[in-house]
Amino acid sequence: MTASSAPAKVYLFGEHAVVYGEPAVPCAIERRARVTVERREDSQICVQANDLTLDGFTVTWGGNTDRRPDVDVPTPLVEAAMGYIEGAVDQALDAAGARGVGFDVTVESDIPLGAGIGSSAAVVVAGIDAATRELGTELDPETIADRAYRVEHGVQDGEASRADTFCSAMGGAVRIQGDDCRQLGDVPSIPFVIGYDGNTGDTRELVAGVRGLKEEYEFADDTVGAIGDIVRAGESALGDGRLEEIGRLMNFNHGLLSALGVSARSLDTMVWAAREAGALGAKLTGAGGGGCIVALDRSEQTRTALEYTPGCETAFRAELDTEGVRAER
Ligand code: MEV
């Protein structure tokens, strides 16, 4: 039996625009998905996922087994979750040069599923690491990131950037632009506060929506370019530790994401609650449509305000996690 874990992430800046070659800066946070795998005698893959903020489900597939899980959650979400796990196993078999090997896979995660903080990337990254090690092969984090990206790219119909998977595999704050992925050094302590509305967004659908707007309106294309400008300004503010400027740029970034149609009433409500509580800045994080916002506040005020905000299911502080994928006992 082999276990690995990988962190969740928030986007300081740049989601969606990163899909079109603009830079983005996601940051790993101290919330993890842990994947345990054990080789089976047969070639089936049996997945148990108990904490994906779903009611919990078990799916077995391989041979003639019906892979449709019997759970009361949106089918596309569960199908996507299964796609990520199946993809991780395929990548591990390929990396280890193995065929027809089955696994029992257990996923335990304190990252809400489909909420914009990288649950799928963390599960794929941890899954590839655990399954390859179970097969006696060790991959470095960059290789795991690359293989995890191929999985996300497949599940998201080719509309995925390397941001989520690279960030989860490497940890810390990272900068992504196309295939150029780097870790950022000397990052100041960032007081992240996260608000979660209990909802999920469909990444595939949201990314397709932005692409449609970009193709229809030149000003939507310019909006994506403007997000790129915000990221470049944000990188320089991050390098100098100017948290107030980072907050202002996050507010700007949220406005542009909202213009691109990927916010939601609950996300806007949480963003405004955070700002009114004194946060330096607040924005949605990830694909949007529902899920999480990220705010910056050294005090407890934003977290407390979010807890009392209608539509906010939970709010928590998170530290930057400088560690990416790691072996667990
Ligand atoms: C989703 O977490 C982030 C998006 O930019 C898509 C991607 O980068 O793959 C919306």
Coordinates of C-alpha atoms and ligand atoms in Angstrom, one line a residue:
M1 CA 0.0 0.0 0.0
T2 CA 1.4 3.4 -1.0
A3 CA 0.1 6.9 -0.1
S4 CA 0.9 10.4 -1.4
S5 CA -0.6 13.8 -0.8
A6 CA -0.6 17.0 -2.8
P7 CA -1.9 20.6 -1.9
A8 CA -4.8 22.7 -3.0
K9 CA -4.2 26.1 -4.5
V10 CA -5.7 29.5 -4.9
Y11 CA -5.2 31.9 -7.8
L12 CA -3.7 35.2 -6.7
F13 CA -4.2 36.2 -10.3
G14 CA -4.7 35.0 -13.8
E15 CA -7.2 32.1 -14.0
H16 CA -9.0 31.7 -17.4
A17 CA -6.5 34.2 -19.1
V18 CA -3.8 31.5 -18.5
V19 CA -5.7 29.2 -20.9
Y20 CA -4.9 31.7 -23.7
G21 CA -1.2 32.2 -23.0
E22 CA -1.4 35.0 -20.5
P23 CA 0.6 34.5 -17.2
A24 CA -1.0 33.3 -13.9
V25 CA 0.2 33.1 -10.3
P26 CA -1.4 30.3 -8.3
C27 CA -0.3 29.6 -4.8
A28 CA -0.4 26.2 -3.0
I29 CA -2.2 26.3 0.3
E30 CA -2.1 24.0 3.3
R31 CA -5.1 21.8 2.5
R32 CA -4.3 18.4 1.0
A33 CA -5.8 15.5 -1.0
R34 CA -4.3 12.2 0.1
V35 CA -4.5 9.2 -2.3
T36 CA -3.7 5.6 -1.1
V37 CA -3.3 2.9 -3.7
E38 CA -2.9 -0.9 -3.4
R39 CA -2.2 -3.2 -6.2
R40 CA -5.0 -5.8 -6.8
E41 CA -4.8 -9.4 -8.0
D42 CA -7.0 -8.5 -11.0
S43 CA -7.1 -5.6 -13.4
Q44 CA -10.0 -3.7 -11.9
I45 CA -9.8 -0.2 -10.4
C46 CA -11.9 0.3 -7.3
V47 CA -12.1 3.8 -6.0
Q48 CA -13.4 4.9 -2.6
A49 CA -13.7 8.6 -2.1
N50 CA -15.1 9.5 1.3
D51 CA -14.3 13.2 1.8
L52 CA -14.7 15.0 -1.4
T53 CA -17.4 17.1 0.2
L54 CA -19.8 14.7 -1.5
D55 CA -21.7 12.1 0.4
G56 CA -19.0 9.6 -0.4
F57 CA -19.0 7.1 -3.2
T58 CA -17.4 3.8 -4.4
V59 CA -16.9 3.0 -8.0
T60 CA -15.4 -0.1 -9.5
W61 CA -14.5 -0.4 -13.1
G62 CA -12.5 -2.6 -15.5
G63 CA -13.9 -5.6 -17.4
N64 CA -17.7 -5.4 -17.6
T65 CA -18.2 -3.5 -14.4
D66 CA -20.7 -0.6 -14.5
R67 CA -18.7 2.5 -13.5
R68 CA -21.6 4.8 -12.8
P69 CA -21.6 5.7 -9.1
D70 CA -24.8 5.7 -7.1
V71 CA -24.5 9.1 -5.4
D72 CA -26.7 12.1 -5.2
V73 CA -24.4 14.7 -6.8
P74 CA -24.3 16.2 -10.2
T75 CA -23.3 13.5 -12.7
P76 CA -20.8 15.6 -14.7
L77 CA -18.9 16.3 -11.5
V78 CA -18.6 12.7 -10.5
E79 CA -17.8 11.7 -14.1
A80 CA -15.1 14.3 -14.1
A81 CA -13.8 13.0 -10.7
M82 CA -13.7 9.5 -12.1
G83 CA -12.0 10.7 -15.3
Y84 CA -9.2 12.4 -13.2
I85 CA -8.6 9.2 -11.2
E86 CA -8.7 6.9 -14.2
G87 CA -6.3 9.3 -16.0
A88 CA -3.9 9.3 -13.0
V89 CA -3.8 5.5 -13.0
D90 CA -3.3 5.4 -16.8
Q91 CA -0.4 7.8 -16.5
A92 CA 1.2 5.8 -13.6
L93 CA 0.9 2.5 -15.7
D94 CA 2.5 4.3 -18.7
A95 CA 5.3 5.8 -16.6
A96 CA 6.1 2.4 -14.9
G97 CA 5.7 0.5 -18.2
A98 CA 3.0 -1.7 -16.7
R99 CA -0.2 -3.0 -18.3
G100 CA -3.4 -4.6 -17.0
V101 CA -2.6 -3.8 -13.3
G102 CA -5.6 -3.1 -11.1
F103 CA -5.6 -0.9 -7.9
D104 CA -7.7 -0.2 -4.9
V105 CA -7.7 3.6 -4.7
T106 CA -8.8 5.6 -1.6
V107 CA -9.1 9.3 -1.8
E108 CA -9.3 11.4 1.3
S109 CA -9.4 15.1 0.8
D110 CA -10.1 18.2 2.8
I111 CA -10.3 20.2 -0.5
P112 CA -13.9 20.9 -1.6
L113 CA -14.5 19.3 -5.0
G114 CA -15.0 21.6 -8.0
A115 CA -14.7 24.7 -5.8
G116 CA -11.9 26.4 -7.6
I117 CA -9.1 25.5 -5.2
G118 CA -7.6 22.6 -7.2
S119 CA -9.1 19.4 -5.8
S120 CA -8.8 17.6 -9.1
A121 CA -5.2 18.6 -9.7
A122 CA -4.3 17.6 -6.1
V123 CA -6.0 14.2 -6.6
V124 CA -4.3 13.6 -9.9
V125 CA -0.9 14.6 -8.7
A126 CA -1.1 12.6 -5.5
G127 CA -2.6 9.6 -7.5
I128 CA 0.2 9.5 -10.1
D129 CA 2.8 9.7 -7.4
A130 CA 1.3 7.0 -5.2
A131 CA 0.5 4.6 -8.1
T132 CA 4.0 4.9 -9.7
R133 CA 5.7 4.3 -6.4
E134 CA 3.4 1.3 -5.7
L135 CA 4.7 0.0 -9.1
G136 CA 8.3 0.6 -8.0
T137 CA 9.0 3.7 -10.0
E138 CA 9.9 7.2 -8.7
L139 CA 9.0 10.3 -10.7
D140 CA 10.3 13.8 -10.0
P141 CA 7.7 16.5 -9.2
E142 CA 8.1 18.2 -12.7
T143 CA 7.4 14.9 -14.4
I144 CA 4.4 14.3 -12.2
A145 CA 3.2 17.8 -13.0
D146 CA 3.5 17.2 -16.7
R147 CA 1.7 13.9 -16.6
A148 CA -1.0 15.4 -14.4
Y149 CA -1.5 18.2 -16.9
R150 CA -2.1 15.6 -19.6
V151 CA -4.9 14.1 -17.5
E152 CA -6.5 17.5 -16.9
H153 CA -6.1 18.4 -20.5
G154 CA -8.0 15.3 -21.5
V155 CA -10.8 15.6 -19.0
Q156 CA -11.2 19.3 -19.8
D157 CA -11.5 18.7 -23.6
G158 CA -8.1 20.3 -24.2
E159 CA -9.0 23.5 -22.4
A160 CA -6.6 23.3 -19.5
S161 CA -3.5 25.2 -18.5
R162 CA -0.5 23.8 -16.6
A163 CA -1.3 26.1 -13.7
D164 CA -3.2 23.9 -11.3
T165 CA -1.2 20.7 -11.7
F166 CA 2.3 22.4 -11.7
C167 CA 1.3 24.3 -8.5
S168 CA 0.1 21.2 -6.7
A169 CA 3.1 19.1 -7.7
M170 CA 5.7 21.8 -6.8
G171 CA 4.1 23.7 -3.9
G172 CA 4.7 27.4 -3.1
A173 CA 3.8 30.3 -5.4
V174 CA 4.3 29.6 -9.1
R175 CA 4.2 31.5 -12.3
I176 CA 2.7 29.8 -15.4
Q177 CA 2.7 31.1 -19.0
G178 CA 2.0 28.5 -21.6
D179 CA 4.6 25.7 -21.1
D180 CA 6.9 28.0 -19.1
C181 CA 6.3 26.9 -15.4
R182 CA 8.4 28.3 -12.6
Q183 CA 8.4 28.4 -8.8
L184 CA 8.6 32.0 -7.4
G185 CA 11.3 32.5 -4.7
D186 CA 11.2 35.0 -1.9
V187 CA 7.5 35.2 -1.6
P188 CA 6.2 37.2 1.4
S189 CA 3.9 35.6 4.0
I190 CA 0.4 36.0 2.4
P191 CA -2.6 36.1 4.7
F192 CA -5.1 34.1 2.7
V193 CA -8.7 33.9 3.8
I194 CA -11.0 31.6 1.8
G195 CA -14.8 31.7 1.6
Y196 CA -16.7 28.7 0.2
D197 CA -20.3 28.9 -0.9
G198 CA -20.8 25.1 -0.9
N199 CA -21.4 25.1 -4.7
T200 CA -19.4 23.9 -7.6
G201 CA -18.6 25.2 -11.1
D202 CA -18.2 23.1 -14.2
T203 CA -14.7 24.1 -15.3
R204 CA -15.2 22.7 -18.8
E205 CA -18.3 24.7 -19.3
L206 CA -17.0 27.9 -17.8
V207 CA -13.8 27.8 -19.9
A208 CA -15.9 27.2 -23.0
G209 CA -18.0 30.2 -22.1
V210 CA -15.0 32.5 -21.9
R211 CA -13.7 31.2 -25.2
G212 CA -17.1 31.9 -26.8
L213 CA -17.1 35.5 -25.5
K214 CA -13.5 36.0 -26.7
E215 CA -14.4 34.8 -30.2
E216 CA -17.6 36.9 -30.3
Y217 CA -16.3 40.2 -28.9
E218 CA -13.0 41.9 -29.4
F219 CA -13.4 43.6 -26.1
A220 CA -13.7 40.3 -24.3
D221 CA -10.4 39.3 -26.0
D222 CA -9.0 42.6 -24.7
T223 CA -10.3 41.8 -21.2
V224 CA -8.3 38.6 -21.2
G225 CA -5.3 40.6 -22.2
A226 CA -6.0 43.1 -19.4
I227 CA -6.0 40.2 -16.9
G228 CA -2.5 39.4 -18.2
D229 CA -1.4 43.0 -17.5
I230 CA -2.8 42.6 -13.9
V231 CA -0.8 39.5 -13.4
R232 CA 2.4 41.2 -14.6
A233 CA 1.8 44.1 -12.2
G234 CA 0.9 41.6 -9.5
E235 CA 4.1 39.7 -9.9
S236 CA 6.2 42.8 -9.4
A237 CA 4.1 43.7 -6.3
L238 CA 4.6 40.2 -5.0
G239 CA 8.3 40.4 -5.5
D240 CA 8.4 43.6 -3.4
G241 CA 6.1 42.3 -0.8
R242 CA 3.5 45.1 -1.4
L243 CA 0.4 43.4 -0.1
E244 CA -1.9 46.4 -0.4
E245 CA -1.1 46.7 -4.1
I246 CA -1.6 42.9 -4.5
G247 CA -5.1 43.3 -2.9
R248 CA -6.0 46.2 -5.2
L249 CA -5.0 44.1 -8.2
M250 CA -7.0 41.2 -7.0
N251 CA -10.1 43.4 -6.8
F252 CA -9.4 44.5 -10.4
N253 CA -8.9 40.9 -11.5
H254 CA -12.3 39.9 -9.9
G255 CA -14.0 42.7 -11.8
L256 CA -12.7 41.4 -15.1
L257 CA -13.5 37.8 -14.4
S258 CA -17.0 39.0 -13.5
A259 CA -17.2 40.8 -16.9
L260 CA -16.2 37.5 -18.6
G261 CA -19.3 35.9 -16.9
V262 CA -17.6 33.5 -14.6
S263 CA -18.6 35.0 -11.2
A264 CA -21.8 34.1 -9.4
R265 CA -24.1 36.0 -7.0
S266 CA -22.7 34.0 -4.0
L267 CA -19.1 34.7 -5.1
D268 CA -19.8 38.4 -5.5
T269 CA -21.6 38.6 -2.2
M270 CA -18.6 36.9 -0.4
V271 CA -16.1 39.2 -2.3
W272 CA -18.0 42.3 -1.1
A273 CA -18.4 41.0 2.5
A274 CA -14.6 40.5 2.6
R275 CA -13.9 43.9 1.2
E276 CA -16.3 45.6 3.7
A277 CA -14.6 43.7 6.5
G278 CA -11.4 45.3 5.6
A279 CA -9.7 42.7 3.4
L280 CA -6.9 44.2 1.3
G281 CA -8.5 42.6 -1.8
A282 CA -10.8 39.7 -2.7
K283 CA -11.6 37.8 -5.9
L284 CA -13.1 34.5 -7.0
T285 CA -10.5 31.7 -7.4
G286 CA -10.4 29.1 -10.1
A287 CA -12.9 28.5 -12.8
G288 CA -15.7 30.3 -10.9
G289 CA -19.5 29.8 -11.3
G290 CA -19.6 28.9 -7.6
G291 CA -17.1 27.6 -5.1
C292 CA -14.4 29.7 -3.4
I293 CA -13.2 33.3 -3.1
V294 CA -9.8 34.3 -1.8
A295 CA -9.2 37.4 0.2
L296 CA -6.2 38.9 1.9
D297 CA -6.5 39.9 5.6
R298 CA -4.0 39.6 8.4
S299 CA -6.8 40.2 11.0
E300 CA -9.6 37.8 11.8
Q301 CA -12.3 40.2 10.6
T302 CA -12.7 38.9 7.0
R303 CA -13.0 35.3 8.2
T304 CA -15.6 36.3 10.8
A305 CA -17.6 38.4 8.4
L306 CA -17.6 35.6 5.8
E307 CA -18.9 33.2 8.4
Y308 CA -21.9 35.5 8.9
T309 CA -22.5 36.1 5.2
P310 CA -25.6 34.5 3.8
G311 CA -24.5 32.1 1.1
C312 CA -21.1 31.4 2.6
E313 CA -20.9 27.8 3.9
T314 CA -17.5 28.0 5.5
A315 CA -14.6 30.3 5.7
F316 CA -11.0 29.5 6.8
R317 CA -7.5 30.9 6.8
A318 CA -4.8 29.2 4.9
E319 CA -1.0 29.5 4.8
L320 CA 1.1 29.2 1.7
D321 CA 2.2 25.5 1.5
T322 CA 5.8 25.5 0.3
E323 CA 5.7 21.7 -0.1
G324 CA 4.2 20.1 -3.2
V325 CA 3.5 16.4 -3.7
R326 CA 4.9 14.2 -0.9
A327 CA 4.9 10.6 0.2
E328 CA 2.7 9.8 3.1
R329 CA 2.8 6.8 5.5
Ligands
MEV1 C1 -9.3 26.3 -13.2 O1 -8.8 26.0 -11.9 C2 -8.4 27.4 -13.8 C3 -8.7 27.7 -15.3 O2 -7.8 28.8 -15.7 C4 -8.6 26.6 -16.2 C5 -7.1 26.1 -16.3 O3 -6.2 26.9 -16.1 O4 -6.9 24.9 -16.7 C6 -10.1 28.3 -15.4

